[in-house]
């Protein structure tokens, strides 16, 4: 009996470009830990033959997008099974590819990539598994039908017996309709479906929820949408995937304690727990720290909880490991962008999807002050990265503003915007900078995970108190906060937050980094020991197993 883990995006490795950001990377890390822990689980997503997109940025800060060509045959094998789903009254055929994901001990778990590029399908349907988050609502809903309903049917055709269906965010919630069809004849059909479903929500604001107009939904779903459910499935006239997930799942969770609270107040009447996200410890640890951990904590890759013992190892070795990771990052940016960033200068890192709520340009809110701070210390360097969704005008404007500001200060402060942020560049960045910055608008960062990756590499976090950082933050011990405490209900004010960010940099962080190196290394050490040992997917997956999968 397996758990089926459904996700619209899964990030397994750089050369399988089927992810766009944190949601997909979390899915990949989750499955990686399941493989390590030898859990009976199957991952399911779409193939995305053209990936998400490859980003380049011109001198004015405009983002340009290209398809990403990759060859599934290099990474997976096509299985012979074929199933059919009805979309807009047409029969759409679905096939799948199998990738064997190997854990650190060599155990492998299957990850299935659904594909509609088959001769039986018309030209439009062939494209349904080409682009992640591409095209319009009609295309997206068709993709969600393929994932949710097609996914359940593929599992059935493979003879998999499924104990629980885990929906990683609402995109796959249509799977509940297929289970509802399969459970016909049960005394309480909805209860029977709920027994089988686990739903993880990641979206702390109503506007972010995936939803579709009534007419579109009815014409596309047709007979997949049982008449007797219509009344309760449409919320304010729309088919809302979050409500679908909530209605049909017995176990529901948010992805950090704070996000659990926010979700409970957004969706009164549902029992919503929280399981705080993590990252895969071995995957996200740089070579130099892997070596150091293995020297003092042999077997840590099987047991990342043992990172807590990092407290007792010599601080010089932590610093040396960090300098190796830093040198790797700086060589990369210096070579690729013709820069001369140096090893001794305090380096700030920020990289994530360029979504408005992440306020990526906050560091540049007052560039005169930023330059004064840099000149008043032994200097700073700034490295950024991140893609904006192709249809996100505001996100693209953020990138443009960042680049424009970088151009204004670059004679005083060395700056770099790394193009095409992906899992490989993320690995370099989170390990190679001296501090990892995050500036989301509360309470919109449901969890955030890049700061956990940084923590595994001894890189302290400087962040607004939102998402996981509410739990991981101990001031001056694991990093630094920006702005109000998480209990304060007031709206975040970007100007005040920016002031606070500059004050922390000027009066606390830079003096400590340059003049009290021992104290600084203690913070690095605690980042690993306190946060690396806890904010990992081994701990997270064990919580899902105990609370959601086998309860
Ligand atoms: C970890 C990761 C993210 C998520 O970062 P957040 O801190 O959650 O914004 C996004 N993109 C890539 C490529 C990542 O590796």
XYZ file of C-alpha atoms and ligand atoms in Angstrom:
566
model
C 0.000 0.000 0.000
C 1.559 3.235 -1.174
C 1.149 6.910 -0.565
C 0.641 8.844 -3.811
C 2.201 12.299 -3.666
C 0.648 14.635 -6.243
C 2.264 17.935 -7.126
C 1.890 20.305 -10.072
C 5.649 20.767 -9.976
C 8.430 18.536 -8.726
C 12.058 19.677 -8.662
C 14.295 16.629 -8.618
C 17.401 17.959 -10.291
C 18.530 20.773 -12.515
C 18.337 18.755 -15.705
C 14.698 17.884 -15.124
C 13.258 21.411 -15.433
C 9.767 20.602 -14.153
C 9.648 23.145 -11.340
C 9.368 26.896 -10.963
C 10.199 27.572 -7.335
C 9.759 26.624 -3.705
C 6.691 24.413 -4.158
C 8.452 22.141 -6.641
C 11.729 22.067 -4.762
C 9.844 21.121 -1.594
C 8.156 18.279 -3.480
C 11.540 17.060 -4.722
C 13.111 17.273 -1.264
C 10.133 15.456 0.250
C 10.463 12.575 -2.193
C 14.226 12.468 -1.711
C 13.775 12.042 2.031
C 11.107 9.383 1.430
C 13.596 7.501 -0.726
C 16.259 7.763 1.996
C 13.782 6.578 4.615
C 12.556 3.731 2.387
C 8.932 4.823 2.539
C 6.407 3.331 0.126
C 5.543 6.461 -1.835
C 5.023 7.382 -5.480
C 5.418 10.923 -6.797
C 3.166 12.169 -9.620
C 3.439 15.289 -11.742
C 3.365 16.411 -15.396
C 6.236 16.059 -17.848
C 6.612 19.668 -19.101
C 8.698 18.931 -22.156
C 9.412 22.628 -22.576
C 10.044 23.108 -18.869
C 9.285 26.393 -17.146
C 11.532 28.857 -18.982
C 15.114 29.915 -19.311
C 15.714 33.465 -18.150
C 18.108 36.041 -19.511
C 18.151 39.686 -18.434
C 19.323 42.556 -20.617
C 21.293 45.614 -19.485
C 18.111 47.554 -18.716
C 16.779 44.844 -16.469
C 14.221 43.365 -18.859
C 13.628 39.657 -18.475
C 13.632 37.512 -21.619
C 12.228 34.004 -21.724
C 13.052 30.965 -23.794
C 11.672 27.449 -23.831
C 13.834 24.928 -22.104
C 14.624 21.958 -24.230
C 15.369 18.734 -22.438
C 15.211 15.134 -23.324
C 13.072 12.968 -21.028
C 14.764 9.841 -22.404
C 17.973 10.863 -20.642
C 16.297 10.815 -17.253
C 13.347 8.425 -17.375
C 11.651 5.649 -19.285
C 8.265 5.652 -20.929
C 5.852 3.053 -19.572
C 3.413 1.285 -21.895
C 0.284 2.086 -19.856
C -2.262 4.463 -21.284
C -5.418 5.923 -19.760
C -8.140 8.245 -21.027
C -9.826 11.271 -19.437
C -12.671 13.387 -20.799
C -11.815 17.054 -21.292
C -14.377 19.304 -22.994
C -16.077 16.120 -24.124
C -12.972 14.845 -25.915
C -11.092 11.705 -25.019
C -7.587 12.732 -24.007
C -5.021 9.948 -23.784
C -2.377 10.000 -21.100
C 0.807 8.071 -20.830
C 3.570 8.306 -18.244
C 7.315 8.265 -17.749
C 9.028 6.650 -14.815
C 11.997 8.228 -13.084
C 13.670 6.228 -10.347
C 14.687 8.594 -7.603
C 17.590 7.204 -5.599
C 18.030 7.984 -1.920
C 21.378 8.369 -0.161
C 21.467 4.681 0.747
C 20.604 3.606 -2.799
C 16.920 2.823 -2.216
C 14.798 4.087 -5.136
C 11.214 5.340 -5.316
C 9.150 5.887 -8.479
C 8.234 9.344 -9.727
C 5.718 9.436 -12.584
C 5.594 12.208 -15.187
C 2.310 12.316 -17.118
C 2.483 12.984 -20.855
C -0.292 13.751 -23.374
C 1.956 14.065 -26.423
C 0.467 10.962 -28.050
C -0.700 10.289 -31.623
C -4.286 9.686 -30.434
C -4.624 13.278 -29.200
C -5.382 16.426 -31.193
C -2.747 19.124 -31.492
C -4.027 21.156 -28.554
C -4.216 18.183 -26.203
C -0.715 17.139 -27.185
C 0.557 20.413 -25.720
C -1.134 19.986 -22.327
C 1.963 18.607 -20.650
C 4.430 20.989 -22.305
C 4.586 24.115 -20.166
C 4.532 24.607 -16.428
C 2.148 27.459 -15.476
C 1.890 28.504 -19.126
C -0.995 29.741 -21.248
C -4.533 30.544 -20.011
C -7.168 29.245 -17.576
C -8.515 26.739 -20.030
C -5.057 25.212 -20.461
C -4.401 25.202 -16.734
C -7.697 23.525 -15.907
C -7.026 20.903 -18.583
C -3.613 20.292 -16.997
C -5.225 19.893 -13.592
C -7.677 17.366 -15.023
C -4.748 15.425 -16.478
C -2.876 15.553 -13.165
C -5.745 14.879 -10.750
C -8.031 12.542 -12.641
C -5.453 11.165 -15.083
C -3.008 10.621 -12.230
C -5.410 8.434 -10.248
C -6.206 6.404 -13.369
C -2.562 5.886 -14.252
C -1.873 4.590 -10.751
C -4.799 2.217 -11.128
C -3.562 1.014 -14.506
C -0.182 0.271 -12.945
C -1.889 -1.818 -10.296
C -0.772 0.427 -7.430
C -2.773 0.139 -4.261
C -2.955 3.550 -2.679
C -3.455 4.108 1.018
C -3.388 7.919 0.918
C -3.460 10.542 -1.803
C -1.422 13.565 -0.782
C -2.244 16.809 -2.616
C 0.716 19.153 -2.422
C -1.319 22.359 -2.889
C -4.719 22.552 -4.599
C -3.647 21.996 -8.223
C -4.206 18.262 -7.933
C -7.482 18.464 -5.967
C -9.572 17.137 -8.876
C -8.226 13.740 -7.866
C -10.949 13.830 -5.201
C -13.612 13.749 -7.933
C -12.105 10.617 -9.401
C -11.975 8.988 -5.970
C -15.596 10.034 -5.441
C -16.492 8.163 -8.626
C -14.540 5.116 -7.489
C -16.180 5.043 -4.074
C -19.747 4.901 -5.455
C -21.705 2.359 -3.463
C -20.062 3.202 -0.154
C -22.585 4.196 2.535
C -20.913 7.587 2.913
C -18.990 8.359 -0.248
C -17.525 11.661 0.881
C -16.271 10.132 4.134
C -14.676 7.307 2.173
C -12.836 9.827 0.008
C -11.835 11.925 3.008
C -10.291 8.883 4.638
C -7.912 8.611 1.703
C -6.915 12.258 1.214
C -4.268 14.495 2.720
C -4.169 18.146 1.692
C -1.342 20.595 2.204
C -2.174 24.244 1.569
C 0.610 26.707 0.814
C -1.322 29.875 0.109
C -1.952 32.340 2.949
C -4.084 34.823 0.960
C -7.437 34.143 -0.716
C -6.396 35.814 -3.992
C -3.627 33.282 -4.431
C -5.955 30.308 -4.626
C -6.328 28.422 -7.817
C -9.908 28.864 -9.070
C -11.929 28.611 -12.259
C -15.121 30.226 -13.575
C -18.281 28.152 -13.287
C -19.000 28.000 -17.021
C -15.446 27.088 -17.937
C -15.324 24.436 -15.236
C -18.603 22.860 -16.270
C -17.808 22.782 -19.951
C -14.317 21.394 -19.417
C -15.053 18.901 -16.691
C -18.407 17.680 -18.041
C -19.278 14.311 -16.590
C -16.237 14.404 -14.283
C -18.186 16.822 -12.121
C -20.965 14.914 -10.332
C -24.279 16.825 -10.460
C -24.994 16.268 -6.779
C -21.741 17.982 -5.776
C -22.190 21.094 -7.896
C -23.874 23.102 -5.169
C -21.038 22.663 -2.723
C -18.075 22.754 -5.075
C -18.606 26.255 -6.373
C -17.474 28.911 -3.962
C -18.623 32.431 -4.901
C -19.363 31.147 -8.397
C -15.973 29.572 -8.878
C -14.503 26.126 -8.675
C -11.942 26.744 -5.958
C -9.255 24.074 -5.707
C -8.447 24.909 -2.110
C -12.047 24.338 -1.024
C -12.078 21.119 -2.992
C -8.984 19.946 -1.143
C -10.379 21.048 2.219
C -13.764 19.402 1.665
C -12.382 16.030 0.670
C -9.415 15.603 2.999
C -9.392 14.291 6.519
C -5.898 15.544 7.226
C -5.200 19.160 6.276
C -2.111 21.174 7.087
C -0.364 24.472 6.618
C 3.406 24.539 6.120
C 4.585 26.390 9.256
C 3.010 27.044 12.654
C 2.175 30.624 11.761
C 0.750 29.545 8.417
C -1.417 26.977 10.208
C -2.908 29.794 12.294
C -3.444 32.001 9.279
C -5.107 29.130 7.416
C -7.411 28.361 10.346
C -8.646 31.936 10.400
C -9.045 31.942 6.604
C -10.999 28.689 6.562
C -13.098 28.532 9.724
C -14.831 25.219 10.261
C -11.981 23.061 8.983
C -9.533 21.262 11.196
C -6.163 22.478 9.955
C -2.880 21.380 11.484
C 0.591 22.522 10.650
C 3.700 20.636 9.643
C 6.613 22.964 9.119
C 8.523 22.532 5.881
C 12.101 21.411 5.629
C 14.800 20.936 3.011
C 16.786 17.848 2.102
C 19.903 18.122 4.227
C 22.365 16.220 2.066
C 21.164 17.706 -1.216
C 21.438 21.314 -0.032
C 24.719 21.065 1.838
C 27.787 22.241 -0.082
C 30.769 19.930 -0.641
C 32.920 21.604 1.971
C 30.264 21.280 4.692
C 29.419 17.727 3.636
C 33.071 16.890 4.262
C 33.134 18.678 7.583
C 29.911 17.025 8.772
C 31.196 13.622 7.718
C 34.437 14.174 9.606
C 32.699 14.893 12.919
C 29.288 13.322 12.451
C 29.682 10.216 10.311
C 26.315 9.057 9.006
C 24.775 12.517 9.279
C 23.291 12.124 5.796
C 21.075 9.320 7.103
C 20.372 11.167 10.307
C 20.350 14.940 9.824
C 19.104 15.368 13.413
C 22.703 14.721 14.412
C 23.627 18.147 13.009
C 22.793 19.364 16.525
C 26.254 18.156 17.569
C 27.846 20.799 15.350
C 27.874 22.973 18.448
C 30.977 21.252 19.696
C 33.271 21.370 16.679
C 36.122 23.866 16.157
C 34.933 27.189 14.823
C 37.925 27.640 12.540
C 36.880 24.592 10.544
C 33.393 26.028 10.095
C 34.873 29.241 8.811
C 37.200 27.377 6.448
C 34.329 25.342 5.031
C 32.360 28.544 4.506
C 35.251 30.234 2.731
C 35.475 27.311 0.328
C 31.776 27.617 -0.509
C 32.148 31.376 -0.848
C 35.092 31.037 -3.170
C 33.108 28.659 -5.376
C 30.247 31.146 -5.692
C 32.491 34.138 -6.291
C 34.521 32.332 -8.947
C 31.259 31.501 -10.698
C 29.953 35.069 -10.756
C 33.333 36.632 -11.479
C 33.899 34.338 -14.422
C 30.381 34.447 -15.812
C 29.804 38.182 -15.432
C 33.358 39.528 -15.626
C 33.310 40.840 -12.053
C 35.911 41.112 -9.326
C 34.014 40.215 -6.165
C 36.368 39.404 -3.361
C 36.542 36.810 -0.684
C 36.951 39.122 2.320
C 33.983 41.407 1.693
C 30.680 40.815 3.464
C 28.309 39.401 0.860
C 24.528 39.625 0.997
C 22.448 37.059 -0.910
C 18.834 37.222 -2.013
C 17.268 34.893 -4.564
C 13.763 33.595 -5.033
C 10.829 33.967 -7.413
C 10.269 37.643 -8.172
C 6.755 37.721 -6.714
C 5.514 41.105 -5.478
C 4.938 40.038 -1.890
C 8.584 39.035 -1.516
C 9.545 42.699 -1.961
C 12.866 41.842 -3.579
C 13.826 45.491 -4.007
C 13.611 46.424 -0.314
C 17.378 46.423 0.114
C 17.466 49.294 -2.391
C 14.727 51.382 -0.750
C 17.292 54.063 0.119
C 20.425 53.616 -1.939
C 22.159 56.659 -0.451
C 21.905 55.072 2.966
C 22.980 51.718 1.579
C 26.093 53.307 0.083
C 26.859 55.152 3.319
C 26.595 51.891 5.234
C 28.934 50.186 2.790
C 31.472 52.994 3.017
C 31.285 53.171 6.789
C 32.338 49.527 7.067
C 34.885 47.399 5.260
C 32.340 47.103 2.476
C 29.539 44.954 1.159
C 28.799 42.947 -1.980
C 25.310 42.012 -3.154
C 24.243 38.980 -5.190
C 20.674 38.487 -6.389
C 18.768 36.008 -8.490
C 15.220 35.023 -9.354
C 12.731 34.659 -12.186
C 9.424 36.477 -12.636
C 6.526 34.471 -14.054
C 6.239 35.393 -17.772
C 2.783 36.973 -17.243
C 3.681 38.749 -14.014
C 4.183 42.356 -15.033
C 4.741 43.507 -11.449
C 7.314 40.811 -10.822
C 9.222 41.844 -13.917
C 9.141 45.456 -12.728
C 10.770 44.356 -9.485
C 13.648 42.774 -11.383
C 13.956 45.910 -13.480
C 14.091 48.146 -10.406
C 16.704 45.917 -8.784
C 18.911 46.061 -11.882
C 18.444 49.831 -12.226
C 19.468 50.310 -8.612
C 22.385 47.958 -9.033
C 23.531 50.046 -11.988
C 23.369 53.182 -9.838
C 25.498 51.813 -7.029
C 27.863 49.483 -8.807
C 30.841 51.836 -8.643
C 30.598 51.806 -4.837
C 29.181 48.368 -4.128
C 29.938 45.241 -6.121
C 26.672 43.776 -7.311
C 25.496 40.869 -9.409
C 22.125 39.563 -10.600
C 22.562 35.892 -11.458
C 20.394 34.951 -14.419
C 18.224 31.878 -14.594
C 18.006 31.065 -10.898
C 17.596 27.303 -10.634
C 18.523 24.483 -8.285
C 22.197 24.585 -9.275
C 22.651 28.322 -8.812
C 20.548 28.119 -5.644
C 23.011 25.588 -4.243
C 25.933 27.913 -4.937
C 24.177 30.976 -3.579
C 22.725 29.715 -0.312
C 26.119 28.335 0.688
C 28.404 31.023 -0.689
C 27.078 34.309 0.693
C 27.645 35.591 4.236
C 24.033 36.347 5.002
C 20.744 35.256 3.460
C 18.137 37.992 3.189
C 14.348 37.613 3.051
C 11.876 40.499 3.041
C 8.333 39.139 2.529
C 5.157 41.000 3.316
C 3.622 39.308 6.331
C 1.788 36.955 6.482
C 2.343 36.002 2.895
C 5.430 33.804 3.186
C 3.672 30.565 4.114
C 6.999 28.985 4.964
C 9.940 29.858 2.717
C 12.699 27.303 2.418
C 15.814 28.945 1.001
C 16.750 30.251 4.467
C 16.756 26.633 5.685
C 19.176 25.730 2.897
C 21.402 28.617 3.985
C 21.243 27.425 7.613
C 22.557 23.998 6.575
C 25.613 25.791 5.197
C 26.191 27.930 8.264
C 24.819 31.042 6.582
C 22.827 33.175 9.058
C 19.397 34.432 8.053
C 18.260 38.065 8.088
C 14.517 38.132 7.604
C 11.077 39.485 8.318
C 9.447 37.324 11.012
C 7.152 35.308 8.797
C 6.795 31.681 7.739
C 9.409 29.292 9.125
C 11.548 32.119 10.492
C 9.044 32.730 13.301
C 10.116 29.295 14.550
C 13.781 29.313 13.524
C 14.712 32.780 14.698
C 16.622 33.434 17.907
C 18.080 36.908 17.686
C 21.885 36.935 17.648
C 21.938 33.156 17.956
C 20.561 31.841 14.640
C 20.370 35.129 12.778
C 18.528 38.431 12.769
C 14.970 39.685 12.421
C 13.690 42.612 10.402
C 10.678 44.630 11.574
C 7.915 43.811 13.997
C 7.606 40.613 15.984
C 5.242 38.046 14.567
C 2.659 38.561 17.326
C 2.140 42.175 16.374
C -0.895 42.206 14.141
C -0.130 45.411 12.323
C 0.395 45.437 8.584
C 4.009 45.480 7.554
C 5.148 48.884 6.451
C 7.780 48.635 3.756
C 9.479 51.898 4.710
C 9.779 50.954 8.368
C 10.981 47.491 7.487
C 13.650 48.930 5.205
C 14.820 51.298 7.975
C 15.082 48.388 10.340
C 16.994 46.372 7.773
C 19.524 49.182 7.340
C 19.856 49.654 11.104
C 20.542 45.959 11.641
C 23.138 45.960 8.901
C 24.868 49.118 10.029
C 24.863 48.728 13.797
C 24.752 44.993 14.432
C 25.657 42.802 11.497
C 28.572 44.543 9.804
C 30.403 45.443 13.042
C 30.089 41.855 14.241
C 31.118 40.328 10.922
C 34.219 42.459 10.578
C 35.285 42.993 14.199
C 33.906 40.144 16.260
C 34.475 37.195 13.989
C 34.238 34.662 16.836
C 30.773 35.842 17.716
C 29.818 35.700 14.057
C 31.020 32.124 13.681
C 28.995 31.165 16.760
C 25.889 32.302 14.889
C 26.935 30.246 11.877
C 27.404 27.262 14.125
C 23.993 27.676 15.765
C 22.339 28.046 12.369
C 23.484 24.535 11.549
C 22.991 23.013 14.988
C 19.624 24.498 15.839
C 18.046 25.026 12.431
C 19.758 22.538 10.114
C 19.027 19.724 12.549
C 15.314 20.558 12.575
C 14.258 22.285 9.335
C 14.920 19.281 7.154
C 12.590 17.015 5.179
C 13.582 13.943 7.228
C 11.858 15.477 10.248
C 9.014 16.810 8.108
C 8.326 13.502 6.349
C 8.309 11.676 9.680
C 5.599 14.065 10.870
C 3.545 13.388 7.743
C 3.947 9.655 8.266
C 2.825 9.746 11.891
C 0.064 12.328 11.595
C -1.256 12.004 8.081
C -0.220 8.853 6.224
C -0.547 6.132 8.807
C -3.203 7.503 11.113
C 14.605 26.779 -2.465
C 14.247 27.381 -3.764
C 13.177 28.277 -3.856
C 12.348 28.671 -2.653
O 12.878 29.767 -1.989
P 12.030 30.614 -0.938
O 12.957 31.003 0.113
O 10.980 29.706 -0.401
O 11.469 31.754 -1.677
C 12.881 28.828 -5.087
N 13.595 28.512 -6.186
C 14.634 27.655 -6.141
C 15.379 27.350 -7.390
C 14.992 27.067 -4.926
O 16.028 26.213 -4.886
